[in-house]
mmCIF file of C-alpha atoms and ligand atoms in Angstrom:
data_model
loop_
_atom_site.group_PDB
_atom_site.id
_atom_site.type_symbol
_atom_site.label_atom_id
_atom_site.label_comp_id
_atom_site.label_asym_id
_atom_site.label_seq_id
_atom_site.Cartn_x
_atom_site.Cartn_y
_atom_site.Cartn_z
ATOM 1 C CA UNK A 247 163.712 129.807 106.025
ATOM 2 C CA UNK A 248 160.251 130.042 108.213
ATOM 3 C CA UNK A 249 159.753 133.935 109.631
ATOM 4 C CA UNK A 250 160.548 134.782 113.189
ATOM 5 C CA UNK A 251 157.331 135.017 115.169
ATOM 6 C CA UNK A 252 158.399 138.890 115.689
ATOM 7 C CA UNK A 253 158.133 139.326 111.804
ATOM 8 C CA UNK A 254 154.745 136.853 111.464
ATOM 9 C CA UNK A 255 153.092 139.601 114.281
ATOM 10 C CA UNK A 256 154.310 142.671 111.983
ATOM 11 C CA UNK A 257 153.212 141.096 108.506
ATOM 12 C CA UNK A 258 149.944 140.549 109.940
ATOM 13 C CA UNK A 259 149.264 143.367 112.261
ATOM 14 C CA UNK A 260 150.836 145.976 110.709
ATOM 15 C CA UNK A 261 151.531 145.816 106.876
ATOM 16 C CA UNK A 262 148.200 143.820 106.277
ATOM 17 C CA UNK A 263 146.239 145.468 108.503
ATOM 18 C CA UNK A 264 147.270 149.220 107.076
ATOM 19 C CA UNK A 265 146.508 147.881 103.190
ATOM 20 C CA UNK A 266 142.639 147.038 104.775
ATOM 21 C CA UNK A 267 142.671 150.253 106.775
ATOM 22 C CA UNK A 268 143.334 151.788 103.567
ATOM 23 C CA UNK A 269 141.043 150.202 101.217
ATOM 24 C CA UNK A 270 138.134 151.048 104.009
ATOM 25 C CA UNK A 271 139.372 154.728 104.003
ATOM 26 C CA UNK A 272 139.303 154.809 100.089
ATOM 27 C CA UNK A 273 135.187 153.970 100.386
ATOM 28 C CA UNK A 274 134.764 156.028 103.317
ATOM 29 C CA UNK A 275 135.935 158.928 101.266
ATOM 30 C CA UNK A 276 133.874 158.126 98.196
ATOM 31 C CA UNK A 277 131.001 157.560 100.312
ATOM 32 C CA UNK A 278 130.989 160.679 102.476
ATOM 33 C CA UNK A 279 133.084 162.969 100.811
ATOM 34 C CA UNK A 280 133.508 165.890 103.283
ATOM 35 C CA UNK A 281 130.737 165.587 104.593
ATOM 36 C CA UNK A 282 131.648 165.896 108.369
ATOM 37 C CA UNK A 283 133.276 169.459 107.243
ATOM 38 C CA UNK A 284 130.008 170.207 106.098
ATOM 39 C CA UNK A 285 127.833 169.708 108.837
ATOM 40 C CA UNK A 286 130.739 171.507 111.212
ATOM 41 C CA UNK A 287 129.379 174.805 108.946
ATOM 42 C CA UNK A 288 125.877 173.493 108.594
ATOM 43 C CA UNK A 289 126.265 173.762 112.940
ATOM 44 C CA UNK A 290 127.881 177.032 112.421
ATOM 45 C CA UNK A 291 125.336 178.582 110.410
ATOM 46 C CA UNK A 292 122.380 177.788 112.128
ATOM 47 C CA UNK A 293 124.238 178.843 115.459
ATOM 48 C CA UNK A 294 124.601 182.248 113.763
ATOM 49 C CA UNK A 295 120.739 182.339 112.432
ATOM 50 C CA UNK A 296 119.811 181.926 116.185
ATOM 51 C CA UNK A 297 121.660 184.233 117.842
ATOM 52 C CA UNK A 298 120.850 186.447 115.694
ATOM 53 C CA UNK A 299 117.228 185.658 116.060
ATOM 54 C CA UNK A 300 116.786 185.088 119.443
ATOM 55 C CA UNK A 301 119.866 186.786 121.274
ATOM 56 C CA UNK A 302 122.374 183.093 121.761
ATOM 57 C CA UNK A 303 122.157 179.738 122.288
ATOM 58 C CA UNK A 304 121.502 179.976 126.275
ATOM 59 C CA UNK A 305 117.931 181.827 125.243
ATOM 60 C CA UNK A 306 114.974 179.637 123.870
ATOM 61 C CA UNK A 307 113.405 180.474 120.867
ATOM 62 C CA UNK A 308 109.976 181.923 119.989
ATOM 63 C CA UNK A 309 107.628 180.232 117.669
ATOM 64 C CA UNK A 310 106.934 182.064 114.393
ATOM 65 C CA UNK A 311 108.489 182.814 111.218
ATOM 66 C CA UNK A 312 111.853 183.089 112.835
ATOM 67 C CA UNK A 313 111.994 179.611 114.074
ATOM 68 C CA UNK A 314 110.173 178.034 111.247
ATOM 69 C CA UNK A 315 113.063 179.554 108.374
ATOM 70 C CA UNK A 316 115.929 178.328 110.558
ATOM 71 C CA UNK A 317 114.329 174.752 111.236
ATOM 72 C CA UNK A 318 113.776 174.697 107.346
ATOM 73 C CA UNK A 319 116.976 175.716 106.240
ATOM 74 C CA UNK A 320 118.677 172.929 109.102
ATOM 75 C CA UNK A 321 115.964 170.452 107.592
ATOM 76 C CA UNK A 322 116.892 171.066 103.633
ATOM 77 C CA UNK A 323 120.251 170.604 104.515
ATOM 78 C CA UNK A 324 119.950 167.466 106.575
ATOM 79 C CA UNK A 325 117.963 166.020 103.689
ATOM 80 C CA UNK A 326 120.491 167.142 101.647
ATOM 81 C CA UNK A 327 123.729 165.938 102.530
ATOM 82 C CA UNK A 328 122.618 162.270 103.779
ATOM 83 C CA UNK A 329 120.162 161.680 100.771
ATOM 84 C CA UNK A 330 123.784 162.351 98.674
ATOM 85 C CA UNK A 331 125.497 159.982 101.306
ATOM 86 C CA UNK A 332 122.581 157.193 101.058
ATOM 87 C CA UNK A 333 122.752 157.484 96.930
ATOM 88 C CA UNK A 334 126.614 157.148 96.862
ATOM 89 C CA UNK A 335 127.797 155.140 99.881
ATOM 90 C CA UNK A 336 126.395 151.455 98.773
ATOM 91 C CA UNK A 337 127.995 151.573 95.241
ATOM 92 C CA UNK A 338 131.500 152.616 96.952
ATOM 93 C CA UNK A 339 131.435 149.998 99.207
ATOM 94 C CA UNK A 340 129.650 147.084 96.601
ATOM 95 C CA UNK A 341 132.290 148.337 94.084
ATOM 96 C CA UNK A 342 135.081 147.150 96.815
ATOM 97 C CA UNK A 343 134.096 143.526 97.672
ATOM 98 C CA UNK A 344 135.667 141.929 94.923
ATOM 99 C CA UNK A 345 138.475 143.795 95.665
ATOM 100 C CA UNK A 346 138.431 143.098 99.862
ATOM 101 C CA UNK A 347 138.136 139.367 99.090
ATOM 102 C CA UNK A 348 141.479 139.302 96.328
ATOM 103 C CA UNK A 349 143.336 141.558 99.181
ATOM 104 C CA UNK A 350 142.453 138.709 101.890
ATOM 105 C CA UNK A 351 143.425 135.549 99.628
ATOM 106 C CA UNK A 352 146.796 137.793 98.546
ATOM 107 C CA UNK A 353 147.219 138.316 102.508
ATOM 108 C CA UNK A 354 146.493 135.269 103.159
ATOM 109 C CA UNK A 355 148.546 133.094 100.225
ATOM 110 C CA UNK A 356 151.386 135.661 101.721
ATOM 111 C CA UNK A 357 150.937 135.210 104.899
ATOM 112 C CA UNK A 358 151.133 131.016 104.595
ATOM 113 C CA UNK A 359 154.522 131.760 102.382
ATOM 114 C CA UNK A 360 156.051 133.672 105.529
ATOM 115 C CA UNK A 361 154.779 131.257 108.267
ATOM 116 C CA UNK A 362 155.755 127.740 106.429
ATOM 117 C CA UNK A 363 158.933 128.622 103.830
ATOM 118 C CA UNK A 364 156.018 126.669 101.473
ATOM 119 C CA UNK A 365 155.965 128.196 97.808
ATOM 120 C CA UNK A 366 152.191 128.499 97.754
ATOM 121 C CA UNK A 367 149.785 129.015 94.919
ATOM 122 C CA UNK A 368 147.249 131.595 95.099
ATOM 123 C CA UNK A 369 143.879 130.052 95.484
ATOM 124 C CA UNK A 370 141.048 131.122 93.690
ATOM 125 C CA UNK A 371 139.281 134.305 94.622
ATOM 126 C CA UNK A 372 135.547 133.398 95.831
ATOM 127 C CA UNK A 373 133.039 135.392 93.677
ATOM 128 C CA UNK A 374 131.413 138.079 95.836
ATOM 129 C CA UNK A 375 128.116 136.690 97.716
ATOM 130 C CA UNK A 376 124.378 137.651 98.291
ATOM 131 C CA UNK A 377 125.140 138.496 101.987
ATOM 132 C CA UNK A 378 127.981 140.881 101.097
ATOM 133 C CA UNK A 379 126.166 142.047 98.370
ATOM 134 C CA UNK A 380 122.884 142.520 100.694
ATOM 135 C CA UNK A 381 124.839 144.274 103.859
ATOM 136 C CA UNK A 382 126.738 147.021 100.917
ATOM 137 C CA UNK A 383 122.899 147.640 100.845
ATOM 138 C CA UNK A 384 122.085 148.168 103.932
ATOM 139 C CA UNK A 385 123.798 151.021 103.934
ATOM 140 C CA UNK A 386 121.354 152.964 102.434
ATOM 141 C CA UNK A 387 118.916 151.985 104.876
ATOM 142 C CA UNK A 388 120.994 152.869 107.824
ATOM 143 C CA UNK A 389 121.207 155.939 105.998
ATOM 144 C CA UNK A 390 117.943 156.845 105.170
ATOM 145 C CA UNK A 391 116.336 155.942 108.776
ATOM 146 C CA UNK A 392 118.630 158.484 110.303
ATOM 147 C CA UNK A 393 117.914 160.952 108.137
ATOM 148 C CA UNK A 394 114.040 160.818 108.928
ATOM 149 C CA UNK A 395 114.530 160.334 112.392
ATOM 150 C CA UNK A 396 116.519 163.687 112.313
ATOM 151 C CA UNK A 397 113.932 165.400 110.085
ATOM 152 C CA UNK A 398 111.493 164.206 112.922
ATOM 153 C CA UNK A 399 113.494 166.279 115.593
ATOM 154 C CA UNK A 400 113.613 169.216 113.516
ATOM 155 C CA UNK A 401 110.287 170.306 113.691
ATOM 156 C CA UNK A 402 108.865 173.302 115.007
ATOM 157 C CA UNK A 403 106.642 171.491 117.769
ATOM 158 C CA UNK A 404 109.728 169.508 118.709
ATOM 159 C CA UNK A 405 112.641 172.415 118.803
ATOM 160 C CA UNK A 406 112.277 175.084 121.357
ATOM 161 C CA UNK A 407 115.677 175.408 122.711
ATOM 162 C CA UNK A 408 119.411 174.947 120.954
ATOM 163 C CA UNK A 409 119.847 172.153 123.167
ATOM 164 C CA UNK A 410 117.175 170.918 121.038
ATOM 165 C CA UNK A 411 118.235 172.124 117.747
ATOM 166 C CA UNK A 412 121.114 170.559 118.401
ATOM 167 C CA UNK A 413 120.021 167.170 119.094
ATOM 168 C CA UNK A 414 118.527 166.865 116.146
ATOM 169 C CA UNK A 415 121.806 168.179 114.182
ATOM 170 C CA UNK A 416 123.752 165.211 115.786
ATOM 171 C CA UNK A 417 120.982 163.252 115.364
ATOM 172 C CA UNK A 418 121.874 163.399 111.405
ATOM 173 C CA UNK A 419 125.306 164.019 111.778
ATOM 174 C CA UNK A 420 125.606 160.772 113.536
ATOM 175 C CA UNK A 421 124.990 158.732 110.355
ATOM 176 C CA UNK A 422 128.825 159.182 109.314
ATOM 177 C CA UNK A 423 130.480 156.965 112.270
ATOM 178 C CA UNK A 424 127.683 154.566 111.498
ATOM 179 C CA UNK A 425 128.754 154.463 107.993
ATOM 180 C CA UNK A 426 132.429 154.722 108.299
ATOM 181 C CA UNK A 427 131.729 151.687 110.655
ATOM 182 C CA UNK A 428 129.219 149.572 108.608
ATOM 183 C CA UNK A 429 132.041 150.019 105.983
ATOM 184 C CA UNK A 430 134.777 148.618 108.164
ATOM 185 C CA UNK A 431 132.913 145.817 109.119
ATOM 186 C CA UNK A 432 131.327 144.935 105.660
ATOM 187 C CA UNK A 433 135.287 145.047 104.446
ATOM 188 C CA UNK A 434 136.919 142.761 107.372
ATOM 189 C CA UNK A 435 134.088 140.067 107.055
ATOM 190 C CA UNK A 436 135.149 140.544 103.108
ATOM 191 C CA UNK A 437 139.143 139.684 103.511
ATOM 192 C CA UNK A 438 138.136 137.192 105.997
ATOM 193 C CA UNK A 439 135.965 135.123 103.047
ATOM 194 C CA UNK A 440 139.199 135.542 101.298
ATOM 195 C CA UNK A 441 141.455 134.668 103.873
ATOM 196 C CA UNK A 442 139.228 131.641 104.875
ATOM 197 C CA UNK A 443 139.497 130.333 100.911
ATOM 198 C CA UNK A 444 143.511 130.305 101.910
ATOM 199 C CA UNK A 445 142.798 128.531 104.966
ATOM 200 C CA UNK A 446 140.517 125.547 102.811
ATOM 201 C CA UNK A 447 143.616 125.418 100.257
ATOM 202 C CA UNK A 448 146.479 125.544 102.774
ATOM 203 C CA UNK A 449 146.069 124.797 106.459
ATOM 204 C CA UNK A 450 144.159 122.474 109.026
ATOM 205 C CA UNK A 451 143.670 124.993 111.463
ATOM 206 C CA UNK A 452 142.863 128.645 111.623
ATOM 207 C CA UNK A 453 144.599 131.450 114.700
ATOM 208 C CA UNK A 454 143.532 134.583 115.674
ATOM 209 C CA UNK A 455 145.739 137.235 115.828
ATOM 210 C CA UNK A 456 144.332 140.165 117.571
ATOM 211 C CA UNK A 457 145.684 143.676 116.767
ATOM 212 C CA UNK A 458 148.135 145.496 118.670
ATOM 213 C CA UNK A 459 146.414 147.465 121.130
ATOM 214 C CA UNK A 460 143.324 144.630 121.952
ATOM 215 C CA UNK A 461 140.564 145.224 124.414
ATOM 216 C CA UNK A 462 140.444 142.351 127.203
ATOM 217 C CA UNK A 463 138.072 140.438 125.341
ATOM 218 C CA UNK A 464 139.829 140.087 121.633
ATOM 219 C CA UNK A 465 143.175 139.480 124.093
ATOM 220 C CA UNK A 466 141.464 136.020 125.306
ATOM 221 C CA UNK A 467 140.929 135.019 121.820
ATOM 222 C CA UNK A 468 144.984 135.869 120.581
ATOM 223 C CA UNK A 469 146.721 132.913 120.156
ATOM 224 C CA UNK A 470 144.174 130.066 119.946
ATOM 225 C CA UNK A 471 143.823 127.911 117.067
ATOM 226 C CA UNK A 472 140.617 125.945 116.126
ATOM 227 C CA UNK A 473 139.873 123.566 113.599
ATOM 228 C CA UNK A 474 139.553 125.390 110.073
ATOM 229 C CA UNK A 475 136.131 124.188 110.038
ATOM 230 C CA UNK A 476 135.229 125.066 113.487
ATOM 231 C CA UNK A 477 134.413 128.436 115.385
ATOM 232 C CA UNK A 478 135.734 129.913 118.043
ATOM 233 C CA UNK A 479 134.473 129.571 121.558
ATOM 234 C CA UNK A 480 131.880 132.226 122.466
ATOM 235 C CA UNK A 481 132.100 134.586 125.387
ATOM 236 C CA UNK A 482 136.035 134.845 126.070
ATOM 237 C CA UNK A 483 137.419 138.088 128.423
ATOM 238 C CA UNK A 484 140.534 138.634 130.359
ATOM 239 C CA UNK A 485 137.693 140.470 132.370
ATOM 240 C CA UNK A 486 135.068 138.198 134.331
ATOM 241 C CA UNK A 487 132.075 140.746 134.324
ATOM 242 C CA UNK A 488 132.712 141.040 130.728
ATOM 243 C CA UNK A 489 132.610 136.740 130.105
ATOM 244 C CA UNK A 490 129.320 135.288 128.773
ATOM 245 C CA UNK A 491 129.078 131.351 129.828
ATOM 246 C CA UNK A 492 127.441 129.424 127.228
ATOM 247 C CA UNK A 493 127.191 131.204 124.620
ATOM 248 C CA UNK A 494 127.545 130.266 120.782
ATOM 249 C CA UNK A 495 131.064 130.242 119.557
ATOM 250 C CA UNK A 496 131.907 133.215 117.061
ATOM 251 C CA UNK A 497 133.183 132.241 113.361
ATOM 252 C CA UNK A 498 136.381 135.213 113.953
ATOM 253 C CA UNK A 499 137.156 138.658 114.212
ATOM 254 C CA UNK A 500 135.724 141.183 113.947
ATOM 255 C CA UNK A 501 134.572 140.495 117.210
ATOM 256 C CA UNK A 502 133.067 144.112 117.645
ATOM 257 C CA UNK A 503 132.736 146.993 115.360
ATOM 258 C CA UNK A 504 136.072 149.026 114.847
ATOM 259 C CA UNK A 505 137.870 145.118 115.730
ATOM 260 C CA UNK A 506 141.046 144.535 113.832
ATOM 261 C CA UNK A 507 141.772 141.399 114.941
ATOM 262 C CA UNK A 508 142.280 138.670 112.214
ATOM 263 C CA UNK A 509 141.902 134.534 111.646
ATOM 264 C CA UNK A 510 144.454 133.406 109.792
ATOM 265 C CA UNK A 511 145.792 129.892 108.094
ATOM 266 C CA UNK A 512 147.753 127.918 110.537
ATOM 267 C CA UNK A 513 149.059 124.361 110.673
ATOM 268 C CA UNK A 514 151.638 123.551 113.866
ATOM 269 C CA UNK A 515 153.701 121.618 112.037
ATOM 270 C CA UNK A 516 155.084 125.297 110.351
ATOM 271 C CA UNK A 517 157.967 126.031 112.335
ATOM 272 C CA UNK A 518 158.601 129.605 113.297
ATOM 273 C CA UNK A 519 162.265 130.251 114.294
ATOM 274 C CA UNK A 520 162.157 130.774 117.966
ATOM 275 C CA UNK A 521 159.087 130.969 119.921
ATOM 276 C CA UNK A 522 156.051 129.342 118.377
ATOM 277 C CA UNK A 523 154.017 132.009 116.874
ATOM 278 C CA UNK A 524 150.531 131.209 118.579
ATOM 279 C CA UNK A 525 152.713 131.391 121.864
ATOM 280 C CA UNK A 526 154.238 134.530 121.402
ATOM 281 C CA UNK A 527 151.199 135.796 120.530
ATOM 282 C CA UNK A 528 149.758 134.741 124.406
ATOM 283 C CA UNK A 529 152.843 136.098 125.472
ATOM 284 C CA UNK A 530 152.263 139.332 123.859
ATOM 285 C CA UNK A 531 148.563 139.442 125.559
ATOM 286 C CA UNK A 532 149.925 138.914 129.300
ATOM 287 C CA UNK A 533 152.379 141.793 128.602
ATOM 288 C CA UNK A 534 149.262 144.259 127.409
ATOM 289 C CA UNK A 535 147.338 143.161 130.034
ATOM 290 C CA UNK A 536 149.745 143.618 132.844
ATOM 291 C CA UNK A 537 151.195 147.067 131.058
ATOM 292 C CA UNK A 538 147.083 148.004 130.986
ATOM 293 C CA UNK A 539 147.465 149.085 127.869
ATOM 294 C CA UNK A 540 143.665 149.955 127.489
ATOM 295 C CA UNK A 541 141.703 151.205 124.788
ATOM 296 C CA UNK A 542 139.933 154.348 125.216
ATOM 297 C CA UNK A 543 136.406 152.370 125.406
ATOM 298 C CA UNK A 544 138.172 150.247 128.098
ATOM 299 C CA UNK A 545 137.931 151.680 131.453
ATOM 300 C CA UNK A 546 141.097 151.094 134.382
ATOM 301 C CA UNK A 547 138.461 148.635 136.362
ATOM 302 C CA UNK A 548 138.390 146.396 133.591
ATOM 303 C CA UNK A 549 141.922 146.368 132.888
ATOM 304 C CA UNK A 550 142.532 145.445 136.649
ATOM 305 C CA UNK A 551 140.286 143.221 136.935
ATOM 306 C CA UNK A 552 141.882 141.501 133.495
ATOM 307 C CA UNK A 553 145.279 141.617 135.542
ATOM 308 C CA UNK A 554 143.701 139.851 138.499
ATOM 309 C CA UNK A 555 142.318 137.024 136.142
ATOM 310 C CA UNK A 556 146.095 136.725 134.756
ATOM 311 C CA UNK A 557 147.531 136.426 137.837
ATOM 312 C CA UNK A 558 145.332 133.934 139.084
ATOM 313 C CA UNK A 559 144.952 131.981 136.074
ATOM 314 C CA UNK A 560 148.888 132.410 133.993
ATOM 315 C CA UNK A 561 151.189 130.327 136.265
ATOM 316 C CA UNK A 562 154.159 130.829 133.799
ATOM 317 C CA UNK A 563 154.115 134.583 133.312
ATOM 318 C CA UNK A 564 157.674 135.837 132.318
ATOM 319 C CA UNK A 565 158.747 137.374 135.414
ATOM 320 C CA UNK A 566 158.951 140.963 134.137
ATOM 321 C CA UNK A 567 155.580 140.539 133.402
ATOM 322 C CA UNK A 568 154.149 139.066 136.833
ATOM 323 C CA UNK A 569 156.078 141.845 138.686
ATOM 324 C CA UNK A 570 154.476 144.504 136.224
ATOM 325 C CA UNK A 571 150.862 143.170 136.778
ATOM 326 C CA UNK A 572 151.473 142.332 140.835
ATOM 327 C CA UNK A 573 152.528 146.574 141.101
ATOM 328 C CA UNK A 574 149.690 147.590 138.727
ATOM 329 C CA UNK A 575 147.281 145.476 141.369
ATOM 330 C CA UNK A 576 149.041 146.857 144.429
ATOM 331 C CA UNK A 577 148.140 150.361 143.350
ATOM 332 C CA UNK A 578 145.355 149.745 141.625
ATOM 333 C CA UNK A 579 146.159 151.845 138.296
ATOM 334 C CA UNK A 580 148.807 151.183 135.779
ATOM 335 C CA UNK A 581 152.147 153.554 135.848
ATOM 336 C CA UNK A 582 152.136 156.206 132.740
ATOM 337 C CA UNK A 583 153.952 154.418 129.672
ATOM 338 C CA UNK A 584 157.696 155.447 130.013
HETATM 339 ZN ZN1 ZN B 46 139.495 142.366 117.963
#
């Protein structure tokens, strides 16, 4: 008995979706290891050397002695804690490709099961590439550059103020979202090799199934099916301004860093009870776009201009959903979610 389209959306955007969310928050915390708590007191600390050294952060500092032991305690520490990060970070994530690719042929091999009633055979796991291999690497790198680049800042000819001090603080301490998102990345191109080794065994085609809460461009891609062998075309938005004509077409998520959306097998002649899954999933797009259910990058002017585009593209919006994105339009914001 094939899945409802309801219960296809939930396997894939919610149970399958949490096991990679885990997996990347697993390496995250091998690879940082409280190291955001640390440079929160690292902050704290040097705040408290320079007020007590120069009166508070709204007075500048003077060169001398003063200056120079603060700048080298904030520099030993800098060096410190991302030299750690750099040394751990590409082992922890290296260590988990083998694993990301078995989760996305499991997901995957599950996922056909659900969609087509089928009985299907796990397909082999693909052996863990150079190019994974090469961007676990990279992490050290990323590492590493911000590190120096921070230890540049932090030099007496360069800090004179705590604006300054600061700056080169965050300069450092901005090496953890980098990391956490190099890690998210590296994982979701992982599960995809797996999940594309399902599609080879299993299904002509290949859909994308955006996340939950999409931004206007992963929202054009939700619900279209290529070729298994083919990309994606390039440059899709629900918002014009944000459309790129002509340009190459993408291989699948993740579209953009922190992207959840996925590729998975498909084949039409599965038959989901109900609506057709790659409709539903359209349907399900035209409702988020005319509820402007934005993500915090997203700003209101590109979610109305996204409802525009629907309106004037979508002749066979449900009606709830046409009156929902004609009143957003009218008042040109969306209504606070009930
Ligand atoms: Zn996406």
């Amino acid at each position: 008995m094939p899945y409802r389209s309801k219960h296809l959306a939930a396997l894939v955007q919610g149970d399958h979706t949490s096991e990679v969310v885990d997996l990347e928050d697993e390496i995250t915390g091998q690879a940082l290891r409280g190291t955001d708590r640390a440079f929160e007191e690292l902050i704290r600390r040097i705040l408290d050397a320079w007020t007590r050294a120069f009166g508070g952060p709204a007075q500048p500092a003077m060169s001398g002695g003063a200056l120079r032991q603060i700048l080298a305690t904030a520099q030993a520490a800098v060096r410190r804690l991302l030299s750690d990060i750099a040394d751990r970070a590409p082992g922890a994530l290296s260590d988990k490709l083998g694993p990301a690719l078995a989760l996305g042929v499991r997901q995957g091999t599950e996922f056909v099961r659900a969609a087509s009633g089928r009985r299907e055979s796990e397909p082999r796991v693909p052996v863990v590439g150079r190019v994974l291999r090469a961007e676990a690497h990279r992490l050290r790198d990323m590492v590493t550059e911000r590190r120096d680049r921070a230890l540049f800042l932090l030099h007496p000819d360069r800090v004179h103020r705590w604006s300054q001090m600061l700056a080169g603080l965050g300069a450092a301490r901005a090496a953890i979202p980098a990391v956490r998102a190099h890690i998210a990345w590296v994982i979701n191109t992982a599960v995809h090799e797996g999940l594309d080794a399902v599609v080879r065994a299993t299904a002509p085609l290949r859909l994308w199934v955006s996340e939950a809460d999409a931004c206007v461009r992963c929202l054009a891609y939700t619900g279209r099916v290529v070729a298994a062998d083919q990309p994606f075309p390039g440059g899709l938005s629900w918002d014009p301004r944000q459309r790129a004509a002509r340009l190459p077409g993408v291989e699948g998520p993740p579209l953009h860093s922190h992207c959840r959306c996925r590729a998975v097998p498909w084949d039409d002649a599965w038959t989901t009870a109900g609506i057709p899954f790659p409709l539903a999933l359209r349907r399900e797009a035209h409702r988020s776009i005319a509820y402007g259910r934005a993500r915090p990058s997203e700003s209101r002017a590109a979610r109305l201009r996204a409802v525009r585009e629907l309106l004037r593209t979508e002749p066979d919006l449900l009606p709830a959903v046409e009156a929902r994105a004609r009143t957003a339009l009218q008042a040109g914001r969306f209504p606070a979610a009930a």
